[in-house]
Amino acid sequence: MPSGRTGVGRRARVVHAFSDSEAFGRRLARAAGLGYARVAVHRFPDGESLVRVRAPAGTHAFLVRSLHDPNAKLVETLLAADALRRAGARSVTLVAPYLPYMRQDTVFRAGEPISQRVVGECLGRAFDGVLTLQAHLHRTPRLGDVIRGRARSLSAAPALADWVRRSARGSLVVGPDEESEPWVRAIARAAGTSWVVGTKDRLGDHTVRISFPPLPRAAHAVIVDDIASSGGTLAETAHALRRAGVRRIDALVVHPLFGPGALARVRAAGVRRVLSCDTIPHRTNSIAAAPLMAAALS
Ligand code: R5P
């Protein structure tokens, strides 16, 4: 049975979190002043999942799960939405600090799906609302274009700008590719510093090529990216910056997916500090996203 009855009582608004998102769920509940309950998952021998939520679930349920490593998690998350409604919730909002499958937003090669739309349609049918942070929206301007209902992707720019202002004053804010330009510009403006973006060619899952226009003189650069997966983008950006004479390089990432060996690769490229938002539990976590997301819930 689900445990973690903390503060559920007869509250109307309750955060329900899977155990792999427990720390984030508790921080969110605390910051938003909501009740908290844990979602339990039983795995059958054949690999199917049985999800159990706290009942009664509260009138408005906020289901928290960061959806990195998404394939099994997506199914369990859809099952939990159904369970919450059957346990009395009149509205169910998914709070996914990291939302997957947003990068496949077009058919890059014949025979591929548009994964962003498939996943977006499932979530839109299951939930009344979806809240996430810095979804990878490139060709799709708004999250609402792929998820019906109340769908919102918050910008991580204020939180990253705050770090640059406090810990890397006067540094050059660097985006690896043209896609990153709007938010790189927003971070640099809010931090009161200059910015530049590169050009990226992806040659494979682990291999990218990055180039820059002539750079402004800078002793200290902060690379910002929404996702770090193989670490290739951060590492190659750092190599390009070093070739251009930048000696001190830090990196800020919103979603630290970091596969095996990825962080070591980034460090070996000469990145001094690697920091991330806590949307995915990782040892680089140092920027809290829960307060931003809690503010959006109210
Ligand atoms: C891609 O467009 C994203 O913004 C990231 O730059 C990318 O996902 C990083 O992946 P990797 O760490 O594998 O280079």
PDB file of C-alpha atoms and ligand atoms in Angstrom:
ATOM      1  CA  MET A   1       0.000   0.000   0.000  1.00  0.00           C
ATOM      2  CA  PRO A   2       1.175   3.569  -0.599  1.00  0.00           C
ATOM      3  CA  SER A   3       2.875   5.100   2.383  1.00  0.00           C
ATOM      4  CA  GLY A   4       3.761   8.709   3.096  1.00  0.00           C
ATOM      5  CA  ARG A   5       0.393   9.950   4.372  1.00  0.00           C
ATOM      6  CA  THR A   6       2.100  13.163   5.465  1.00  0.00           C
ATOM      7  CA  GLY A   7      -0.306  16.027   5.468  1.00  0.00           C
ATOM      8  CA  VAL A   8      -2.885  14.524   3.091  1.00  0.00           C
ATOM      9  CA  GLY A   9      -5.837  14.580   5.493  1.00  0.00           C
ATOM     10  CA  ARG A  10      -8.817  16.082   3.717  1.00  0.00           C
ATOM     11  CA  ARG A  11      -6.761  18.604   1.781  1.00  0.00           C
ATOM     12  CA  ALA A  12      -8.186  19.698  -1.541  1.00  0.00           C
ATOM     13  CA  ARG A  13      -4.792  20.060  -3.261  1.00  0.00           C
ATOM     14  CA  VAL A  14      -2.325  17.217  -2.898  1.00  0.00           C
ATOM     15  CA  VAL A  15       1.044  16.426  -4.458  1.00  0.00           C
ATOM     16  CA  HIS A  16       1.404  12.720  -5.312  1.00  0.00           C
ATOM     17  CA  ALA A  17       4.942  11.625  -6.174  1.00  0.00           C
ATOM     18  CA  PHE A  18       6.528   8.415  -7.415  1.00  0.00           C
ATOM     19  CA  SER A  19       9.405   7.247  -5.216  1.00  0.00           C
ATOM     20  CA  ASP A  20      11.998   8.180  -7.890  1.00  0.00           C
ATOM     21  CA  SER A  21      10.760  11.795  -7.683  1.00  0.00           C
ATOM     22  CA  GLU A  22      10.158  11.837  -3.946  1.00  0.00           C
ATOM     23  CA  ALA A  23      12.702  14.515  -3.040  1.00  0.00           C
ATOM     24  CA  PHE A  24      11.413  16.871  -5.721  1.00  0.00           C
ATOM     25  CA  GLY A  25       7.775  16.109  -4.811  1.00  0.00           C
ATOM     26  CA  ARG A  26       8.372  16.916  -1.154  1.00  0.00           C
ATOM     27  CA  ARG A  27      10.171  20.164  -2.021  1.00  0.00           C
ATOM     28  CA  LEU A  28       7.311  21.134  -4.337  1.00  0.00           C
ATOM     29  CA  ALA A  29       4.638  20.331  -1.726  1.00  0.00           C
ATOM     30  CA  ARG A  30       6.516  22.322   0.911  1.00  0.00           C
ATOM     31  CA  ALA A  31       7.066  25.328  -1.360  1.00  0.00           C
ATOM     32  CA  ALA A  32       3.425  25.348  -2.521  1.00  0.00           C
ATOM     33  CA  GLY A  33       1.952  24.548   0.912  1.00  0.00           C
ATOM     34  CA  LEU A  34       0.218  21.399  -0.354  1.00  0.00           C
ATOM     35  CA  GLY A  35      -0.321  17.951   1.140  1.00  0.00           C
ATOM     36  CA  TYR A  36       2.006  15.136   0.097  1.00  0.00           C
ATOM     37  CA  ALA A  37       1.428  11.461  -0.692  1.00  0.00           C
ATOM     38  CA  ARG A  38       3.542   8.748  -2.275  1.00  0.00           C
ATOM     39  CA  VAL A  39       2.596   6.704  -5.324  1.00  0.00           C
ATOM     40  CA  ALA A  40       3.447   3.015  -4.902  1.00  0.00           C
ATOM     41  CA  VAL A  41       4.404   0.785  -7.830  1.00  0.00           C
ATOM     42  CA  HIS A  42       4.320  -3.001  -7.785  1.00  0.00           C
ATOM     43  CA  ARG A  43       6.199  -4.781 -10.589  1.00  0.00           C
ATOM     44  CA  PHE A  44       4.708  -8.148 -11.572  1.00  0.00           C
ATOM     45  CA  PRO A  45       7.045 -10.964 -12.619  1.00  0.00           C
ATOM     46  CA  ASP A  46       6.133 -10.371 -16.282  1.00  0.00           C
ATOM     47  CA  GLY A  47       7.263  -6.721 -16.091  1.00  0.00           C
ATOM     48  CA  GLU A  48       3.809  -5.100 -15.915  1.00  0.00           C
ATOM     49  CA  SER A  49       3.295  -2.384 -13.278  1.00  0.00           C
ATOM     50  CA  LEU A  50       0.464  -1.924 -10.805  1.00  0.00           C
ATOM     51  CA  VAL A  51       0.208   1.633  -9.510  1.00  0.00           C
ATOM     52  CA  ARG A  52      -1.545   2.565  -6.255  1.00  0.00           C
ATOM     53  CA  VAL A  53      -2.248   6.120  -5.126  1.00  0.00           C
ATOM     54  CA  ARG A  54      -3.408   7.432  -1.788  1.00  0.00           C
ATOM     55  CA  ALA A  55      -7.202   7.437  -1.597  1.00  0.00           C
ATOM     56  CA  PRO A  56      -8.914   9.848  -1.239  1.00  0.00           C
ATOM     57  CA  ALA A  57      -6.591  11.645  -3.612  1.00  0.00           C
ATOM     58  CA  GLY A  58      -7.713  15.252  -2.929  1.00  0.00           C
ATOM     59  CA  THR A  59      -9.899  17.297  -5.250  1.00  0.00           C
ATOM     60  CA  HIS A  60      -6.941  18.643  -7.205  1.00  0.00           C
ATOM     61  CA  ALA A  61      -4.093  16.169  -7.604  1.00  0.00           C
ATOM     62  CA  PHE A  62      -0.593  17.121  -8.783  1.00  0.00           C
ATOM     63  CA  LEU A  63       1.264  14.048  -9.953  1.00  0.00           C
ATOM     64  CA  VAL A  64       5.039  14.512  -9.803  1.00  0.00           C
ATOM     65  CA  ARG A  65       7.394  12.436 -11.866  1.00  0.00           C
ATOM     66  CA  SER A  66      10.509  13.376 -13.752  1.00  0.00           C
ATOM     67  CA  LEU A  67      10.317  11.365 -16.954  1.00  0.00           C
ATOM     68  CA  HIS A  68      13.955  10.681 -17.785  1.00  0.00           C
ATOM     69  CA  ASP A  69      14.467   7.013 -18.731  1.00  0.00           C
ATOM     70  CA  PRO A  70      10.913   7.362 -19.976  1.00  0.00           C
ATOM     71  CA  ASN A  71       9.581   4.176 -21.489  1.00  0.00           C
ATOM     72  CA  ALA A  72       8.302   2.313 -18.404  1.00  0.00           C
ATOM     73  CA  LYS A  73       7.676   5.560 -16.546  1.00  0.00           C
ATOM     74  CA  LEU A  74       5.285   6.926 -19.152  1.00  0.00           C
ATOM     75  CA  VAL A  75       2.967   3.925 -18.861  1.00  0.00           C
ATOM     76  CA  GLU A  76       2.984   4.070 -15.040  1.00  0.00           C
ATOM     77  CA  THR A  77       2.320   7.804 -15.164  1.00  0.00           C
ATOM     78  CA  LEU A  78      -0.745   7.292 -17.371  1.00  0.00           C
ATOM     79  CA  LEU A  79      -1.977   4.548 -15.015  1.00  0.00           C
ATOM     80  CA  ALA A  80      -1.537   6.877 -12.033  1.00  0.00           C
ATOM     81  CA  ALA A  81      -3.651   9.572 -13.730  1.00  0.00           C
ATOM     82  CA  ASP A  82      -6.492   7.073 -14.014  1.00  0.00           C
ATOM     83  CA  ALA A  83      -5.996   5.922 -10.409  1.00  0.00           C
ATOM     84  CA  LEU A  84      -6.122   9.499  -9.109  1.00  0.00           C
ATOM     85  CA  ARG A  85      -9.444  10.179 -10.854  1.00  0.00           C
ATOM     86  CA  ARG A  86     -10.922   6.922  -9.520  1.00  0.00           C
ATOM     87  CA  ALA A  87      -9.723   8.035  -6.059  1.00  0.00           C
ATOM     88  CA  GLY A  88     -11.785  11.207  -6.317  1.00  0.00           C
ATOM     89  CA  ALA A  89      -9.560  13.824  -7.972  1.00  0.00           C
ATOM     90  CA  ARG A  90     -11.612  16.183 -10.129  1.00  0.00           C
ATOM     91  CA  SER A  91      -8.519  17.579 -11.796  1.00  0.00           C
ATOM     92  CA  VAL A  92      -5.155  15.890 -12.294  1.00  0.00           C
ATOM     93  CA  THR A  93      -2.077  17.875 -13.291  1.00  0.00           C
ATOM     94  CA  LEU A  94       1.187  16.256 -14.286  1.00  0.00           C
ATOM     95  CA  VAL A  95       4.230  18.030 -12.892  1.00  0.00           C
ATOM     96  CA  ALA A  96       7.151  16.612 -14.882  1.00  0.00           C
ATOM     97  CA  PRO A  97      10.375  18.484 -14.105  1.00  0.00           C
ATOM     98  CA  TYR A  98      11.822  16.783 -17.208  1.00  0.00           C
ATOM     99  CA  LEU A  99       9.560  15.988 -20.159  1.00  0.00           C
ATOM    100  CA  PRO A 100      10.971  13.445 -22.635  1.00  0.00           C
ATOM    101  CA  TYR A 101      10.525  12.832 -26.367  1.00  0.00           C
ATOM    102  CA  MET A 102      10.370  16.547 -27.160  1.00  0.00           C
ATOM    103  CA  ARG A 103      13.448  16.509 -29.424  1.00  0.00           C
ATOM    104  CA  GLN A 104      11.892  14.298 -32.112  1.00  0.00           C
ATOM    105  CA  ASP A 105       9.588  17.102 -33.273  1.00  0.00           C
ATOM    106  CA  THR A 106       9.717  16.306 -36.972  1.00  0.00           C
ATOM    107  CA  VAL A 107      10.417  13.439 -39.357  1.00  0.00           C
ATOM    108  CA  PHE A 108      14.173  13.822 -39.772  1.00  0.00           C
ATOM    109  CA  ARG A 109      14.377  10.740 -42.016  1.00  0.00           C
ATOM    110  CA  ALA A 110      11.598   8.941 -43.879  1.00  0.00           C
ATOM    111  CA  GLY A 111      10.066   6.189 -41.780  1.00  0.00           C
ATOM    112  CA  GLU A 112      10.322   7.978 -38.418  1.00  0.00           C
ATOM    113  CA  PRO A 113       7.453   9.069 -36.114  1.00  0.00           C
ATOM    114  CA  ILE A 114       6.944  12.515 -34.637  1.00  0.00           C
ATOM    115  CA  SER A 115       7.471  11.284 -31.083  1.00  0.00           C
ATOM    116  CA  GLN A 116       6.763  14.702 -29.593  1.00  0.00           C
ATOM    117  CA  ARG A 117       3.177  14.581 -30.914  1.00  0.00           C
ATOM    118  CA  VAL A 118       2.542  10.957 -29.955  1.00  0.00           C
ATOM    119  CA  VAL A 119       3.665  11.499 -26.363  1.00  0.00           C
ATOM    120  CA  GLY A 120       1.964  14.913 -26.197  1.00  0.00           C
ATOM    121  CA  GLU A 121      -1.382  13.465 -27.312  1.00  0.00           C
ATOM    122  CA  CYS A 122      -1.247  10.679 -24.685  1.00  0.00           C
ATOM    123  CA  LEU A 123      -0.466  13.137 -21.901  1.00  0.00           C
ATOM    124  CA  GLY A 124      -3.123  15.597 -23.100  1.00  0.00           C
ATOM    125  CA  ARG A 125      -5.781  12.871 -22.973  1.00  0.00           C
ATOM    126  CA  ALA A 126      -4.766  11.661 -19.504  1.00  0.00           C
ATOM    127  CA  PHE A 127      -4.195  14.967 -17.688  1.00  0.00           C
ATOM    128  CA  ASP A 128      -6.062  18.247 -17.274  1.00  0.00           C
ATOM    129  CA  GLY A 129      -2.764  20.081 -17.230  1.00  0.00           C
ATOM    130  CA  VAL A 130       0.963  19.487 -17.687  1.00  0.00           C
ATOM    131  CA  LEU A 131       3.647  21.636 -16.113  1.00  0.00           C
ATOM    132  CA  THR A 132       7.313  21.248 -16.947  1.00  0.00           C
ATOM    133  CA  LEU A 133      10.536  23.227 -17.018  1.00  0.00           C
ATOM    134  CA  GLN A 134      12.408  24.216 -20.169  1.00  0.00           C
ATOM    135  CA  ALA A 135      10.876  21.631 -22.494  1.00  0.00           C
ATOM    136  CA  HIS A 136      12.946  21.165 -25.632  1.00  0.00           C
ATOM    137  CA  LEU A 137      10.688  23.127 -27.988  1.00  0.00           C
ATOM    138  CA  HIS A 138      12.480  23.984 -31.159  1.00  0.00           C
ATOM    139  CA  ARG A 139      10.150  23.882 -34.153  1.00  0.00           C
ATOM    140  CA  THR A 140       7.092  23.883 -31.839  1.00  0.00           C
ATOM    141  CA  PRO A 141       6.642  27.328 -30.289  1.00  0.00           C
ATOM    142  CA  ARG A 142       4.447  26.364 -27.299  1.00  0.00           C
ATOM    143  CA  LEU A 143       3.908  23.203 -25.283  1.00  0.00           C
ATOM    144  CA  GLY A 144       0.169  23.783 -25.795  1.00  0.00           C
ATOM    145  CA  ASP A 145       0.713  23.031 -29.481  1.00  0.00           C
ATOM    146  CA  VAL A 146       1.479  19.399 -28.642  1.00  0.00           C
ATOM    147  CA  ILE A 147      -0.427  18.826 -25.391  1.00  0.00           C
ATOM    148  CA  ARG A 148      -4.054  19.864 -25.216  1.00  0.00           C
ATOM    149  CA  GLY A 149      -5.468  21.402 -22.015  1.00  0.00           C
ATOM    150  CA  ARG A 150      -3.375  23.533 -19.700  1.00  0.00           C
ATOM    151  CA  ALA A 151       0.186  22.833 -20.793  1.00  0.00           C
ATOM    152  CA  ARG A 152       3.010  25.056 -19.706  1.00  0.00           C
ATOM    153  CA  SER A 153       6.782  24.930 -19.997  1.00  0.00           C
ATOM    154  CA  LEU A 154       8.433  27.357 -17.601  1.00  0.00           C
ATOM    155  CA  SER A 155      11.679  29.036 -18.534  1.00  0.00           C
ATOM    156  CA  ALA A 156      14.747  28.152 -16.496  1.00  0.00           C
ATOM    157  CA  ALA A 157      16.367  31.421 -17.607  1.00  0.00           C
ATOM    158  CA  PRO A 158      15.666  33.373 -14.370  1.00  0.00           C
ATOM    159  CA  ALA A 159      17.237  30.662 -12.205  1.00  0.00           C
ATOM    160  CA  LEU A 160      20.315  30.333 -14.440  1.00  0.00           C
ATOM    161  CA  ALA A 161      20.696  34.107 -14.748  1.00  0.00           C
ATOM    162  CA  ASP A 162      20.602  34.377 -10.999  1.00  0.00           C
ATOM    163  CA  TRP A 163      23.525  31.922 -10.752  1.00  0.00           C
ATOM    164  CA  VAL A 164      25.523  33.812 -13.409  1.00  0.00           C
ATOM    165  CA  ARG A 165      24.902  37.106 -11.597  1.00  0.00           C
ATOM    166  CA  ARG A 166      26.007  35.713  -8.248  1.00  0.00           C
ATOM    167  CA  SER A 167      28.786  33.301  -9.228  1.00  0.00           C
ATOM    168  CA  ALA A 168      30.139  34.261 -12.665  1.00  0.00           C
ATOM    169  CA  ARG A 169      29.694  38.011 -12.882  1.00  0.00           C
ATOM    170  CA  GLY A 170      30.942  39.493 -16.150  1.00  0.00           C
ATOM    171  CA  SER A 171      31.367  36.102 -17.859  1.00  0.00           C
ATOM    172  CA  LEU A 172      30.404  35.448 -21.467  1.00  0.00           C
ATOM    173  CA  VAL A 173      27.197  33.351 -21.672  1.00  0.00           C
ATOM    174  CA  VAL A 174      27.569  30.769 -24.456  1.00  0.00           C
ATOM    175  CA  GLY A 175      24.931  28.674 -26.235  1.00  0.00           C
ATOM    176  CA  PRO A 176      26.131  25.725 -28.336  1.00  0.00           C
ATOM    177  CA  ASP A 177      23.677  26.201 -31.209  1.00  0.00           C
ATOM    178  CA  GLU A 178      21.245  28.605 -32.872  1.00  0.00           C
ATOM    179  CA  GLU A 179      18.282  26.861 -31.204  1.00  0.00           C
ATOM    180  CA  SER A 180      19.499  28.110 -27.853  1.00  0.00           C
ATOM    181  CA  GLU A 181      19.686  31.759 -28.888  1.00  0.00           C
ATOM    182  CA  PRO A 182      16.432  33.135 -27.352  1.00  0.00           C
ATOM    183  CA  TRP A 183      17.061  31.828 -23.885  1.00  0.00           C
ATOM    184  CA  VAL A 184      20.830  32.396 -23.956  1.00  0.00           C
ATOM    185  CA  ARG A 185      20.027  36.016 -24.771  1.00  0.00           C
ATOM    186  CA  ALA A 186      17.434  36.120 -21.953  1.00  0.00           C
ATOM    187  CA  ILE A 187      19.928  34.695 -19.426  1.00  0.00           C
ATOM    188  CA  ALA A 188      22.681  37.124 -20.456  1.00  0.00           C
ATOM    189  CA  ARG A 189      20.357  40.140 -20.384  1.00  0.00           C
ATOM    190  CA  ALA A 190      19.006  39.255 -16.958  1.00  0.00           C
ATOM    191  CA  ALA A 191      22.557  38.690 -15.688  1.00  0.00           C
ATOM    192  CA  GLY A 192      23.786  41.925 -17.297  1.00  0.00           C
ATOM    193  CA  THR A 193      26.482  40.311 -19.411  1.00  0.00           C
ATOM    194  CA  SER A 194      27.283  39.453 -23.052  1.00  0.00           C
ATOM    195  CA  TRP A 195      26.411  36.296 -25.000  1.00  0.00           C
ATOM    196  CA  VAL A 196      27.221  34.326 -28.118  1.00  0.00           C
ATOM    197  CA  VAL A 197      25.828  31.197 -29.764  1.00  0.00           C
ATOM    198  CA  GLY A 198      27.650  28.675 -31.937  1.00  0.00           C
ATOM    199  CA  THR A 199      26.665  26.465 -34.829  1.00  0.00           C
ATOM    200  CA  LYS A 200      26.246  22.767 -34.174  1.00  0.00           C
ATOM    201  CA  ASP A 201      26.302  19.841 -36.594  1.00  0.00           C
ATOM    202  CA  ARG A 202      25.228  16.539 -35.091  1.00  0.00           C
ATOM    203  CA  LEU A 203      27.159  13.687 -36.663  1.00  0.00           C
ATOM    204  CA  GLY A 204      25.890  10.901 -34.378  1.00  0.00           C
ATOM    205  CA  ASP A 205      24.464  10.175 -30.900  1.00  0.00           C
ATOM    206  CA  HIS A 206      27.792  10.982 -29.247  1.00  0.00           C
ATOM    207  CA  THR A 207      29.410  13.191 -31.851  1.00  0.00           C
ATOM    208  CA  VAL A 208      28.835  16.854 -32.645  1.00  0.00           C
ATOM    209  CA  ARG A 209      30.860  19.592 -34.311  1.00  0.00           C
ATOM    210  CA  ILE A 210      30.659  23.108 -32.864  1.00  0.00           C
ATOM    211  CA  SER A 211      31.964  26.322 -34.361  1.00  0.00           C
ATOM    212  CA  PHE A 212      31.722  29.973 -33.359  1.00  0.00           C
ATOM    213  CA  PRO A 213      31.869  33.332 -35.075  1.00  0.00           C
ATOM    214  CA  PRO A 214      34.796  35.509 -33.869  1.00  0.00           C
ATOM    215  CA  LEU A 215      34.282  35.696 -30.106  1.00  0.00           C
ATOM    216  CA  PRO A 216      34.310  38.803 -27.948  1.00  0.00           C
ATOM    217  CA  ARG A 217      37.362  38.845 -25.663  1.00  0.00           C
ATOM    218  CA  ALA A 218      36.487  36.860 -22.554  1.00  0.00           C
ATOM    219  CA  ALA A 219      38.527  35.242 -19.850  1.00  0.00           C
ATOM    220  CA  HIS A 220      35.530  33.409 -18.377  1.00  0.00           C
ATOM    221  CA  ALA A 221      32.681  31.694 -20.235  1.00  0.00           C
ATOM    222  CA  VAL A 222      29.574  29.908 -18.968  1.00  0.00           C
ATOM    223  CA  ILE A 223      28.098  27.383 -21.402  1.00  0.00           C
ATOM    224  CA  VAL A 224      24.347  26.920 -20.964  1.00  0.00           C
ATOM    225  CA  ASP A 225      22.308  24.071 -22.440  1.00  0.00           C
ATOM    226  CA  ASP A 226      18.870  22.634 -21.787  1.00  0.00           C
ATOM    227  CA  ILE A 227      19.972  18.978 -21.863  1.00  0.00           C
ATOM    228  CA  ALA A 228      23.265  17.136 -21.374  1.00  0.00           C
ATOM    229  CA  SER A 229      23.071  13.530 -22.500  1.00  0.00           C
ATOM    230  CA  SER A 230      26.280  12.136 -24.046  1.00  0.00           C
ATOM    231  CA  GLY A 231      28.101  15.284 -22.908  1.00  0.00           C
ATOM    232  CA  GLY A 232      29.315  15.757 -26.491  1.00  0.00           C
ATOM    233  CA  THR A 233      27.734  19.173 -26.946  1.00  0.00           C
ATOM    234  CA  LEU A 234      29.220  20.611 -23.742  1.00  0.00           C
ATOM    235  CA  ALA A 235      32.634  19.019 -24.378  1.00  0.00           C
ATOM    236  CA  GLU A 236      32.911  20.208 -27.976  1.00  0.00           C
ATOM    237  CA  THR A 237      31.706  23.686 -27.021  1.00  0.00           C
ATOM    238  CA  ALA A 238      34.410  23.810 -24.357  1.00  0.00           C
ATOM    239  CA  HIS A 239      37.064  22.668 -26.866  1.00  0.00           C
ATOM    240  CA  ALA A 240      35.988  25.401 -29.306  1.00  0.00           C
ATOM    241  CA  LEU A 241      36.102  28.035 -26.557  1.00  0.00           C
ATOM    242  CA  ARG A 242      39.553  26.947 -25.471  1.00  0.00           C
ATOM    243  CA  ARG A 243      40.789  27.105 -29.061  1.00  0.00           C
ATOM    244  CA  ALA A 244      39.502  30.693 -29.103  1.00  0.00           C
ATOM    245  CA  GLY A 245      41.574  31.511 -26.022  1.00  0.00           C
ATOM    246  CA  VAL A 246      38.986  31.269 -23.220  1.00  0.00           C
ATOM    247  CA  ARG A 247      40.751  29.872 -20.163  1.00  0.00           C
ATOM    248  CA  ARG A 248      37.996  29.549 -17.555  1.00  0.00           C
ATOM    249  CA  ILE A 249      34.874  27.615 -18.506  1.00  0.00           C
ATOM    250  CA  ASP A 250      31.816  26.587 -16.462  1.00  0.00           C
ATOM    251  CA  ALA A 251      28.661  24.828 -17.656  1.00  0.00           C
ATOM    252  CA  LEU A 252      25.033  25.131 -16.562  1.00  0.00           C
ATOM    253  CA  VAL A 253      22.514  22.502 -17.604  1.00  0.00           C
ATOM    254  CA  VAL A 254      18.795  22.368 -16.947  1.00  0.00           C
ATOM    255  CA  HIS A 255      18.290  18.604 -17.383  1.00  0.00           C
ATOM    256  CA  PRO A 256      21.343  16.504 -16.391  1.00  0.00           C
ATOM    257  CA  LEU A 257      20.559  13.272 -18.239  1.00  0.00           C
ATOM    258  CA  PHE A 258      24.334  12.489 -18.339  1.00  0.00           C
ATOM    259  CA  GLY A 259      24.799   8.971 -19.696  1.00  0.00           C
ATOM    260  CA  PRO A 260      27.761   6.753 -18.701  1.00  0.00           C
ATOM    261  CA  GLY A 261      31.060   8.624 -18.980  1.00  0.00           C
ATOM    262  CA  ALA A 262      29.390  11.865 -20.047  1.00  0.00           C
ATOM    263  CA  LEU A 263      30.319  13.992 -17.044  1.00  0.00           C
ATOM    264  CA  ALA A 264      33.943  12.786 -17.162  1.00  0.00           C
ATOM    265  CA  ARG A 265      34.043  13.745 -20.849  1.00  0.00           C
ATOM    266  CA  VAL A 266      32.852  17.268 -20.052  1.00  0.00           C
ATOM    267  CA  ARG A 267      35.380  17.658 -17.247  1.00  0.00           C
ATOM    268  CA  ALA A 268      38.188  16.313 -19.480  1.00  0.00           C
ATOM    269  CA  ALA A 269      37.331  19.049 -21.984  1.00  0.00           C
ATOM    270  CA  GLY A 270      38.386  21.594 -19.366  1.00  0.00           C
ATOM    271  CA  VAL A 271      35.041  22.577 -17.845  1.00  0.00           C
ATOM    272  CA  ARG A 272      35.770  23.645 -14.299  1.00  0.00           C
ATOM    273  CA  ARG A 273      32.310  23.677 -12.696  1.00  0.00           C
ATOM    274  CA  VAL A 274      29.332  21.685 -14.021  1.00  0.00           C
ATOM    275  CA  LEU A 275      26.054  22.629 -12.365  1.00  0.00           C
ATOM    276  CA  SER A 276      22.504  21.532 -13.040  1.00  0.00           C
ATOM    277  CA  CYS A 277      18.912  22.103 -12.005  1.00  0.00           C
ATOM    278  CA  ASP A 278      17.433  19.361  -9.829  1.00  0.00           C
ATOM    279  CA  THR A 279      14.901  18.268 -12.467  1.00  0.00           C
ATOM    280  CA  ILE A 280      16.733  14.914 -12.611  1.00  0.00           C
ATOM    281  CA  PRO A 281      18.580  13.661  -9.525  1.00  0.00           C
ATOM    282  CA  HIS A 282      22.325  13.944 -10.254  1.00  0.00           C
ATOM    283  CA  ARG A 283      25.464  14.847  -8.349  1.00  0.00           C
ATOM    284  CA  THR A 284      25.745  18.124 -10.290  1.00  0.00           C
ATOM    285  CA  ASN A 285      22.359  19.355  -8.952  1.00  0.00           C
ATOM    286  CA  SER A 286      22.710  22.796  -7.408  1.00  0.00           C
ATOM    287  CA  ILE A 287      19.898  24.973  -8.761  1.00  0.00           C
ATOM    288  CA  ALA A 288      16.478  24.350  -7.209  1.00  0.00           C
ATOM    289  CA  ALA A 289      13.611  24.143  -9.683  1.00  0.00           C
ATOM    290  CA  ALA A 290      10.850  23.316  -7.188  1.00  0.00           C
ATOM    291  CA  PRO A 291      10.256  26.930  -6.042  1.00  0.00           C
ATOM    292  CA  LEU A 292       9.796  28.044  -9.679  1.00  0.00           C
ATOM    293  CA  MET A 293       7.335  25.246 -10.347  1.00  0.00           C
ATOM    294  CA  ALA A 294       5.512  25.720  -7.034  1.00  0.00           C
ATOM    295  CA  ALA A 295       4.920  29.379  -7.897  1.00  0.00           C
ATOM    296  CA  ALA A 296       3.326  28.292 -11.183  1.00  0.00           C
ATOM    297  CA  LEU A 297       0.959  25.881  -9.375  1.00  0.00           C
ATOM    298  CA  SER A 298      -0.650  28.682  -7.441  1.00  0.00           C
TER     299      SER A 298
HETATM  300  C1  R5P B   1      19.906  19.464 -28.428  1.00  0.00           C
HETATM  301  O1  R5P B   1      19.433  20.116 -29.306  1.00  0.00           O
HETATM  302  C2  R5P B   1      19.933  19.866 -26.993  1.00  0.00           C
HETATM  303  O2  R5P B   1      19.700  21.220 -26.813  1.00  0.00           O
HETATM  304  C3  R5P B   1      21.233  19.454 -26.343  1.00  0.00           C
HETATM  305  O3  R5P B   1      22.284  20.265 -26.842  1.00  0.00           O
HETATM  306  C4  R5P B   1      21.562  18.019 -26.616  1.00  0.00           C
HETATM  307  O4  R5P B   1      20.479  17.188 -26.316  1.00  0.00           O
HETATM  308  C5  R5P B   1      22.785  17.596 -25.807  1.00  0.00           C
HETATM  309  O5  R5P B   1      23.062  16.256 -26.082  1.00  0.00           O
HETATM  310  P1  R5P B   1      24.522  15.656 -25.906  1.00  0.00           P
HETATM  311  O6  R5P B   1      24.937  15.871 -24.482  1.00  0.00           O
HETATM  312  O7  R5P B   1      24.330  14.198 -26.232  1.00  0.00           O
HETATM  313  O8  R5P B   1      25.416  16.322 -26.887  1.00  0.00           O
END
